Structures are given as C-alpha cells and as structure tokens.
mmCIF file of C-alpha atoms in Angstrom:
data_model
loop_
_atom_site.group_PDB
_atom_site.id
_atom_site.type_symbol
_atom_site.label_atom_id
_atom_site.label_comp_id
_atom_site.label_asym_id
_atom_site.label_seq_id
_atom_site.Cartn_x
_atom_site.Cartn_y
_atom_site.Cartn_z
ATOM 1 C CA UNK R 1 0.009 -0.010 0.004
ATOM 2 C CA UNK R 2 2.904 2.400 0.644
ATOM 3 C CA UNK R 3 4.870 1.670 -2.513
ATOM 4 C CA UNK R 4 5.384 4.571 -4.918
ATOM 5 C CA UNK R 5 4.641 3.544 -8.503
ATOM 6 C CA UNK R 6 5.912 5.512 -11.499
ATOM 7 C CA UNK R 7 4.516 4.591 -14.890
ATOM 8 C CA UNK R 8 5.956 5.439 -18.279
ATOM 9 C CA UNK R 9 5.604 4.507 -21.917
ATOM 10 C CA UNK R 10 7.214 5.075 -25.294
ATOM 11 C CA UNK R 11 5.805 7.112 -28.205
ATOM 12 C CA UNK R 12 2.569 7.663 -26.288
ATOM 13 C CA UNK R 13 1.405 8.407 -22.777
ATOM 14 C CA UNK R 14 -1.791 6.404 -23.260
ATOM 15 C CA UNK R 15 -0.630 3.017 -21.982
ATOM 16 C CA UNK R 16 0.796 4.607 -18.874
ATOM 17 C CA UNK R 17 -2.360 6.630 -18.204
ATOM 18 C CA UNK R 18 -4.467 3.502 -18.750
ATOM 19 C CA UNK R 19 -2.411 1.664 -16.111
ATOM 20 C CA UNK R 20 -2.705 4.712 -13.814
ATOM 21 C CA UNK R 21 -6.492 4.810 -14.251
ATOM 22 C CA UNK R 22 -6.816 1.105 -13.484
ATOM 23 C CA UNK R 23 -4.713 1.492 -10.311
ATOM 24 C CA UNK R 24 -7.061 4.329 -9.296
ATOM 25 C CA UNK R 25 -10.005 2.017 -10.015
ATOM 26 C CA UNK R 26 -8.480 -0.442 -7.505
ATOM 27 C CA UNK R 27 -8.167 2.327 -4.929
ATOM 28 C CA UNK R 28 -4.407 2.750 -5.201
ATOM 29 C CA UNK R 29 -3.489 6.434 -5.317
ATOM 30 C CA UNK R 30 0.303 6.439 -4.860
ATOM 31 C CA UNK R 31 1.049 6.315 -8.586
ATOM 32 C CA UNK R 32 2.364 8.879 -11.035
ATOM 33 C CA UNK R 33 2.985 9.077 -14.801
ATOM 34 C CA UNK R 34 6.448 10.126 -16.002
ATOM 35 C CA UNK R 35 5.766 13.238 -18.116
ATOM 36 C CA UNK R 36 7.332 12.712 -21.522
ATOM 37 C CA UNK R 37 7.925 9.015 -20.912
ATOM 38 C CA UNK R 38 10.881 7.157 -22.338
ATOM 39 C CA UNK R 39 11.018 9.523 -25.305
ATOM 40 C CA UNK R 40 11.915 12.559 -23.251
ATOM 41 C CA UNK R 41 14.114 10.481 -20.916
ATOM 42 C CA UNK R 42 16.317 9.349 -23.816
ATOM 43 C CA UNK R 43 16.259 12.742 -25.506
ATOM 44 C CA UNK R 44 17.737 14.258 -22.340
ATOM 45 C CA UNK R 45 20.542 11.688 -22.326
ATOM 46 C CA UNK R 46 19.452 9.984 -19.139
ATOM 47 C CA UNK R 47 20.769 6.477 -18.333
ATOM 48 C CA UNK R 48 19.078 3.400 -19.746
ATOM 49 C CA UNK R 49 19.522 -0.259 -19.000
ATOM 50 C CA UNK R 50 18.562 -3.638 -20.445
ATOM 51 C CA UNK R 51 19.312 -5.563 -17.270
ATOM 52 C CA UNK R 52 16.502 -7.496 -15.561
ATOM 53 C CA UNK R 53 14.779 -5.483 -12.837
ATOM 54 C CA UNK R 54 12.951 -7.034 -9.906
ATOM 55 C CA UNK R 55 11.503 -5.660 -6.686
ATOM 56 C CA UNK R 56 11.294 -7.562 -3.432
ATOM 57 C CA UNK R 57 7.764 -7.971 -2.053
ATOM 58 C CA UNK R 58 7.091 -5.334 0.619
ATOM 59 C CA UNK R 59 3.585 -6.231 1.692
ATOM 60 C CA UNK R 60 0.060 -6.545 0.426
ATOM 61 C CA UNK R 61 -2.202 -4.259 -1.559
ATOM 62 C CA UNK R 62 -5.518 -3.278 -0.030
ATOM 63 C CA UNK R 63 -8.176 -3.155 -2.710
ATOM 64 C CA UNK R 64 -10.672 -0.256 -2.346
ATOM 65 C CA UNK R 65 -12.632 -0.367 -5.619
ATOM 66 C CA UNK R 66 -13.980 2.744 -7.269
ATOM 67 C CA UNK R 67 -16.485 1.183 -9.715
ATOM 68 C CA UNK R 68 -17.878 4.571 -10.662
ATOM 69 C CA UNK R 69 -14.783 5.621 -12.670
ATOM 70 C CA UNK R 70 -15.658 3.070 -15.398
ATOM 71 C CA UNK R 71 -19.084 3.024 -17.034
ATOM 72 C CA UNK R 72 -20.895 0.814 -19.500
ATOM 73 C CA UNK R 73 -23.138 1.357 -22.487
ATOM 74 C CA UNK R 74 -26.308 1.928 -20.443
ATOM 75 C CA UNK R 75 -24.727 4.862 -18.578
ATOM 76 C CA UNK R 76 -23.683 6.415 -21.895
ATOM 77 C CA UNK R 77 -27.173 6.017 -23.344
ATOM 78 C CA UNK R 78 -28.653 7.668 -20.241
ATOM 79 C CA UNK R 79 -26.239 10.565 -20.580
ATOM 80 C CA UNK R 80 -27.077 11.335 -24.213
ATOM 81 C CA UNK R 81 -29.790 13.851 -23.378
ATOM 82 C CA UNK R 82 -28.579 14.863 -19.930
ATOM 83 C CA UNK R 83 -27.356 18.482 -19.843
ATOM 84 C CA UNK R 84 -25.344 17.703 -16.740
ATOM 85 C CA UNK R 85 -23.147 15.138 -18.532
ATOM 86 C CA UNK R 86 -20.650 15.772 -21.304
ATOM 87 C CA UNK R 87 -19.488 12.795 -23.347
ATOM 88 C CA UNK R 88 -16.049 13.263 -24.857
ATOM 89 C CA UNK R 89 -14.502 11.316 -27.709
ATOM 90 C CA UNK R 90 -10.732 11.019 -27.318
ATOM 91 C CA UNK R 91 -10.163 9.672 -30.866
ATOM 92 C CA UNK R 92 -8.954 11.628 -33.899
ATOM 93 C CA UNK R 93 -11.059 14.156 -35.734
ATOM 94 C CA UNK R 94 -11.445 11.803 -38.715
ATOM 95 C CA UNK R 95 -12.788 9.031 -36.505
ATOM 96 C CA UNK R 96 -15.081 11.492 -34.731
ATOM 97 C CA UNK R 97 -16.522 12.929 -37.947
ATOM 98 C CA UNK R 98 -17.061 9.552 -39.572
ATOM 99 C CA UNK R 99 -14.453 10.016 -42.288
ATOM 100 C CA UNK R 100 -12.489 7.103 -40.849
ATOM 101 C CA UNK R 101 -14.584 3.991 -40.148
ATOM 102 C CA UNK R 102 -11.965 1.926 -38.374
ATOM 103 C CA UNK R 103 -14.350 0.642 -35.723
ATOM 104 C CA UNK R 104 -17.022 -0.637 -38.076
ATOM 105 C CA UNK R 105 -19.938 1.766 -38.324
ATOM 106 C CA UNK R 106 -18.326 5.121 -38.966
ATOM 107 C CA UNK R 107 -18.991 8.041 -36.660
ATOM 108 C CA UNK R 108 -19.319 8.888 -33.010
ATOM 109 C CA UNK R 109 -21.694 8.424 -30.100
ATOM 110 C CA UNK R 110 -24.458 10.967 -30.798
ATOM 111 C CA UNK R 111 -24.121 14.142 -28.775
ATOM 112 C CA UNK R 112 -20.458 13.603 -27.971
ATOM 113 C CA UNK R 113 -17.726 16.168 -28.531
ATOM 114 C CA UNK R 114 -14.127 15.719 -29.553
ATOM 115 C CA UNK R 115 -10.928 16.365 -27.608
ATOM 116 C CA UNK R 116 -8.390 14.026 -29.242
ATOM 117 C CA UNK R 117 -5.906 12.506 -26.819
ATOM 118 C CA UNK R 118 -3.137 13.467 -29.234
ATOM 119 C CA UNK R 119 -4.095 17.153 -28.852
ATOM 120 C CA UNK R 120 -3.309 17.020 -25.115
ATOM 121 C CA UNK R 121 0.404 16.281 -25.508
ATOM 122 C CA UNK R 122 3.327 18.230 -26.917
ATOM 123 C CA UNK R 123 5.788 16.999 -29.511
ATOM 124 C CA UNK R 124 8.111 15.772 -26.752
ATOM 125 C CA UNK R 125 5.304 13.646 -25.267
ATOM 126 C CA UNK R 126 4.797 15.932 -22.256
ATOM 127 C CA UNK R 127 1.232 16.901 -21.482
ATOM 128 C CA UNK R 128 -0.059 20.389 -22.183
ATOM 129 C CA UNK R 129 0.161 23.059 -19.554
ATOM 130 C CA UNK R 130 -2.909 23.152 -17.296
ATOM 131 C CA UNK R 131 -4.334 26.356 -18.770
ATOM 132 C CA UNK R 132 -3.973 25.042 -22.317
ATOM 133 C CA UNK R 133 -5.652 21.714 -21.524
ATOM 134 C CA UNK R 134 -8.432 23.504 -19.661
ATOM 135 C CA UNK R 135 -9.136 25.665 -22.699
ATOM 136 C CA UNK R 136 -9.534 22.613 -24.915
ATOM 137 C CA UNK R 137 -12.087 21.066 -22.610
ATOM 138 C CA UNK R 138 -13.901 24.321 -21.920
ATOM 139 C CA UNK R 139 -14.192 25.010 -25.664
ATOM 140 C CA UNK R 140 -16.342 21.882 -26.183
ATOM 141 C CA UNK R 141 -18.409 22.254 -23.005
ATOM 142 C CA UNK R 142 -16.559 19.753 -20.822
ATOM 143 C CA UNK R 143 -16.555 22.052 -17.811
ATOM 144 C CA UNK R 144 -15.788 21.138 -14.167
ATOM 145 C CA UNK R 145 -19.436 21.452 -13.112
ATOM 146 C CA UNK R 146 -20.462 18.523 -15.335
ATOM 147 C CA UNK R 147 -19.930 14.790 -15.148
ATOM 148 C CA UNK R 148 -17.571 13.867 -17.999
ATOM 149 C CA UNK R 149 -17.635 10.475 -19.707
ATOM 150 C CA UNK R 150 -14.664 9.815 -21.980
ATOM 151 C CA UNK R 151 -14.514 7.136 -24.662
ATOM 152 C CA UNK R 152 -12.345 6.074 -27.573
ATOM 153 C CA UNK R 153 -11.994 2.747 -29.372
ATOM 154 C CA UNK R 154 -11.277 0.491 -26.404
ATOM 155 C CA UNK R 155 -10.595 2.590 -23.289
ATOM 156 C CA UNK R 156 -6.921 3.380 -23.928
ATOM 157 C CA UNK R 157 -6.817 6.852 -25.493
ATOM 158 C CA UNK R 158 -9.755 7.870 -23.283
ATOM 159 C CA UNK R 159 -7.591 7.304 -20.216
ATOM 160 C CA UNK R 160 -5.267 10.123 -21.259
ATOM 161 C CA UNK R 161 -8.167 12.604 -21.429
ATOM 162 C CA UNK R 162 -9.431 11.280 -18.108
ATOM 163 C CA UNK R 163 -6.016 11.552 -16.500
ATOM 164 C CA UNK R 164 -5.659 15.220 -17.572
ATOM 165 C CA UNK R 165 -9.167 15.988 -16.392
ATOM 166 C CA UNK R 166 -8.294 14.567 -12.990
ATOM 167 C CA UNK R 167 -5.158 16.684 -12.857
ATOM 168 C CA UNK R 168 -7.300 19.747 -13.611
ATOM 169 C CA UNK R 169 -9.426 19.017 -10.550
ATOM 170 C CA UNK R 170 -12.510 17.451 -12.149
ATOM 171 C CA UNK R 171 -14.326 15.395 -9.535
ATOM 172 C CA UNK R 172 -16.696 13.346 -11.683
ATOM 173 C CA UNK R 173 -14.906 11.632 -14.591
ATOM 174 C CA UNK R 174 -15.538 8.187 -15.946
ATOM 175 C CA UNK R 175 -14.190 6.103 -18.864
ATOM 176 C CA UNK R 176 -16.519 4.134 -21.087
ATOM 177 C CA UNK R 177 -14.335 1.070 -21.095
ATOM 178 C CA UNK R 178 -15.681 -0.878 -24.101
ATOM 179 C CA UNK R 179 -16.066 2.372 -26.069
ATOM 180 C CA UNK R 180 -16.666 2.204 -29.839
ATOM 181 C CA UNK R 181 -15.519 -1.418 -29.969
ATOM 182 C CA UNK R 182 -18.801 -2.240 -28.304
ATOM 183 C CA UNK R 183 -20.941 0.701 -29.434
ATOM 184 C CA UNK R 184 -20.214 0.333 -33.144
ATOM 185 C CA UNK R 185 -20.690 -3.401 -33.044
ATOM 186 C CA UNK R 186 -24.144 -3.150 -31.466
ATOM 187 C CA UNK R 187 -26.861 -2.817 -34.073
ATOM 188 C CA UNK R 188 -29.070 -0.802 -31.716
ATOM 189 C CA UNK R 189 -26.592 1.933 -30.806
ATOM 190 C CA UNK R 190 -27.056 5.113 -32.816
ATOM 191 C CA UNK R 191 -24.023 6.559 -34.624
ATOM 192 C CA UNK R 192 -23.619 10.250 -35.328
ATOM 193 C CA UNK R 193 -21.428 11.786 -37.997
ATOM 194 C CA UNK R 194 -20.644 15.277 -39.235
ATOM 195 C CA UNK R 195 -22.778 16.442 -42.173
ATOM 196 C CA UNK R 196 -21.301 18.559 -44.949
ATOM 197 C CA UNK R 197 -21.124 21.838 -43.107
ATOM 198 C CA UNK R 198 -18.656 24.039 -41.328
ATOM 199 C CA UNK R 199 -17.925 22.611 -37.927
ATOM 200 C CA UNK R 200 -15.735 23.634 -35.019
ATOM 201 C CA UNK R 201 -12.647 21.453 -34.633
ATOM 202 C CA UNK R 202 -10.016 21.609 -31.902
ATOM 203 C CA UNK R 203 -6.346 21.497 -32.760
ATOM 204 C CA UNK R 204 -3.207 21.735 -30.677
ATOM 205 C CA UNK R 205 0.402 21.830 -31.861
ATOM 206 C CA UNK R 206 2.883 24.509 -30.959
ATOM 207 C CA UNK R 207 -0.079 26.634 -29.902
ATOM 208 C CA UNK R 208 -3.764 25.973 -29.389
ATOM 209 C CA UNK R 209 -5.981 27.227 -32.148
ATOM 210 C CA UNK R 210 -9.484 26.775 -33.435
ATOM 211 C CA UNK R 211 -10.276 26.446 -37.065
ATOM 212 C CA UNK R 212 -13.246 25.595 -39.229
ATOM 213 C CA UNK R 213 -13.230 22.601 -41.444
ATOM 214 C CA UNK R 214 -15.590 20.810 -43.770
ATOM 215 C CA UNK R 215 -16.019 17.053 -43.490
ATOM 216 C CA UNK R 216 -17.997 14.468 -45.426
ATOM 217 C CA UNK R 217 -20.831 12.347 -44.123
ATOM 218 C CA UNK R 218 -21.130 9.714 -46.857
ATOM 219 C CA UNK R 219 -20.402 6.919 -44.365
ATOM 220 C CA UNK R 220 -22.914 8.048 -41.770
ATOM 221 C CA UNK R 221 -25.131 5.132 -40.718
ATOM 222 C CA UNK R 222 -27.209 6.904 -38.096
ATOM 223 C CA UNK R 223 -30.976 6.642 -38.562
ATOM 224 C CA UNK R 224 -31.732 9.592 -36.319
ATOM 225 C CA UNK R 225 -30.243 12.996 -35.701
ATOM 226 C CA UNK R 226 -27.994 13.793 -32.793
ATOM 227 C CA UNK R 227 -29.407 15.270 -29.659
ATOM 228 C CA UNK R 228 -28.006 18.363 -27.890
ATOM 229 C CA UNK R 229 -24.237 18.296 -27.734
ATOM 230 C CA UNK R 230 -21.919 19.529 -25.020
ATOM 231 C CA UNK R 231 -20.577 22.012 -27.556
ATOM 232 C CA UNK R 232 -23.974 23.587 -28.002
ATOM 233 C CA UNK R 233 -24.250 23.926 -24.268
ATOM 234 C CA UNK R 234 -20.729 25.334 -23.908
ATOM 235 C CA UNK R 235 -20.219 28.819 -22.572
ATOM 236 C CA UNK R 236 -19.511 31.471 -25.194
ATOM 237 C CA UNK R 237 -16.158 32.245 -23.626
ATOM 238 C CA UNK R 238 -13.378 30.019 -22.407
ATOM 239 C CA UNK R 239 -13.296 29.810 -18.626
ATOM 240 C CA UNK R 240 -10.155 30.270 -16.569
ATOM 241 C CA UNK R 241 -8.414 27.279 -15.075
ATOM 242 C CA UNK R 242 -9.950 25.852 -11.876
ATOM 243 C CA UNK R 243 -8.926 27.613 -8.711
ATOM 244 C CA UNK R 244 -7.438 24.389 -7.367
ATOM 245 C CA UNK R 245 -4.011 23.860 -8.919
ATOM 246 C CA UNK R 246 -3.510 20.594 -10.826
ATOM 247 C CA UNK R 247 -0.999 19.172 -8.384
ATOM 248 C CA UNK R 248 -2.151 15.604 -8.372
ATOM 249 C CA UNK R 249 0.207 12.796 -9.432
#
C-alpha cells in the first residue's frame, strides 16, 4: 500500500495513463505518470539499462474499488440527453466525424464532442500546460461542473483525457471502457457523424488554435439526428483554469 509507483511508456502516454487509471479504480493512489515518458528520458541523455529489474515484495495491496470511474453502455445512453453530462470522444477528428470508419460503423456516439488524446500532448510527449488543456475542454463544453464520460476505441486513448481531467481538478470523470468497440458493433446503438457543413474542430500543436473545417458524411449510418451536444451547451467564452491547482500525481 505504501509503494510509490511511477509509470511510463514510449511514443505515447496512453498506456501509462491507462495503467494509472486502473490503479485508481483499484483504490491505489500512490502512482504517477512520467511526463514525456521514455522519449523525453532518452532525448535528455538519461541512463538506460537492459538488465533485468525485480522488486522484493514489501507487503500486500488493499483493494478499495472505485467502480464509478468506469461506465458501461447503459450509462452512456442515459447521458445522451442529460445536460449535466458531457461525453467526450478522445479519438482523432477523422474518426469522430465519420471520415475514418476503423471501428465498423463510422461516426461517433451521438451528442459527444471531440478532444483528441493526441491534442493534449506536446511534440516531446509531455502533457499540455494546465491552462492550455483547460481551454480545450472548456471550448467543447466539458466544464468542471459537469460529469464527463470519456470514450475512444477501447478505453486506452480515453484514459489520457481522463487523466488530464483529474489533474485539472474534475471530480466526476468516468471512462466508457468498451467504447466504440462495443458501441459500433451493437446494431441498436445510434451513430452520429458530421454532415457537410462548417464545424468547429479543436487542434493543438505549438499553440492551441481553433479552425473551421468541412467534412464528409457519406459513411454516416445513423438513422436519427444527434441530440443536444456539449458544444452547443458550452459557454460562449473560455473559462479560466480551476482555482485548485492541478498538483495531483
């Protein structure tokens, strides 16, 4: 229970944040993610080793489950028309719009908004500064006063969004674990896509910017229109970062 756990990955933070989220689900809170992972570690010339590494057992782990930080399909369906819940897609813009149909039926969960996991990290694999990340979430209506459900293809990329939301002080965040792997496979789950119109897309590279883009909807398989989205309910201005500093590990 008292062991400090540091998690890291290579080329992406998503595996490390998934592990971190699962430890939190078990009730273990003494874990942190190495910002920048192995990529930044090697770029800074820090030592590496290929020798076997083992740790002697130091005691047991007390399990204190937090079942509420993972949700299933029923909870996502219930949230679709709930103004107090914002459902966030952590996949790429092409997957969100329906241009890329990698998960079967192309598109997104109706009413969900898009904050790609890749937009939350810098080129050196470090996560965005708190105020930058907060702006991305605020811009789509994922504000601290709402419950936020994050999904992706299978609960991996979503964990990066969830991890950053936790660091920002959000109290009510959950990951839809089966995500589009389940939703797209189910014949009864509606799929939304972006019609041919100008839509607001979020981008982050060297600086955060908003731009308009046009996307196609030829692969849309939804039989009904999307309900109110978090973006439509978003405030007209970006909000400042939460008063509580994001000091969590």
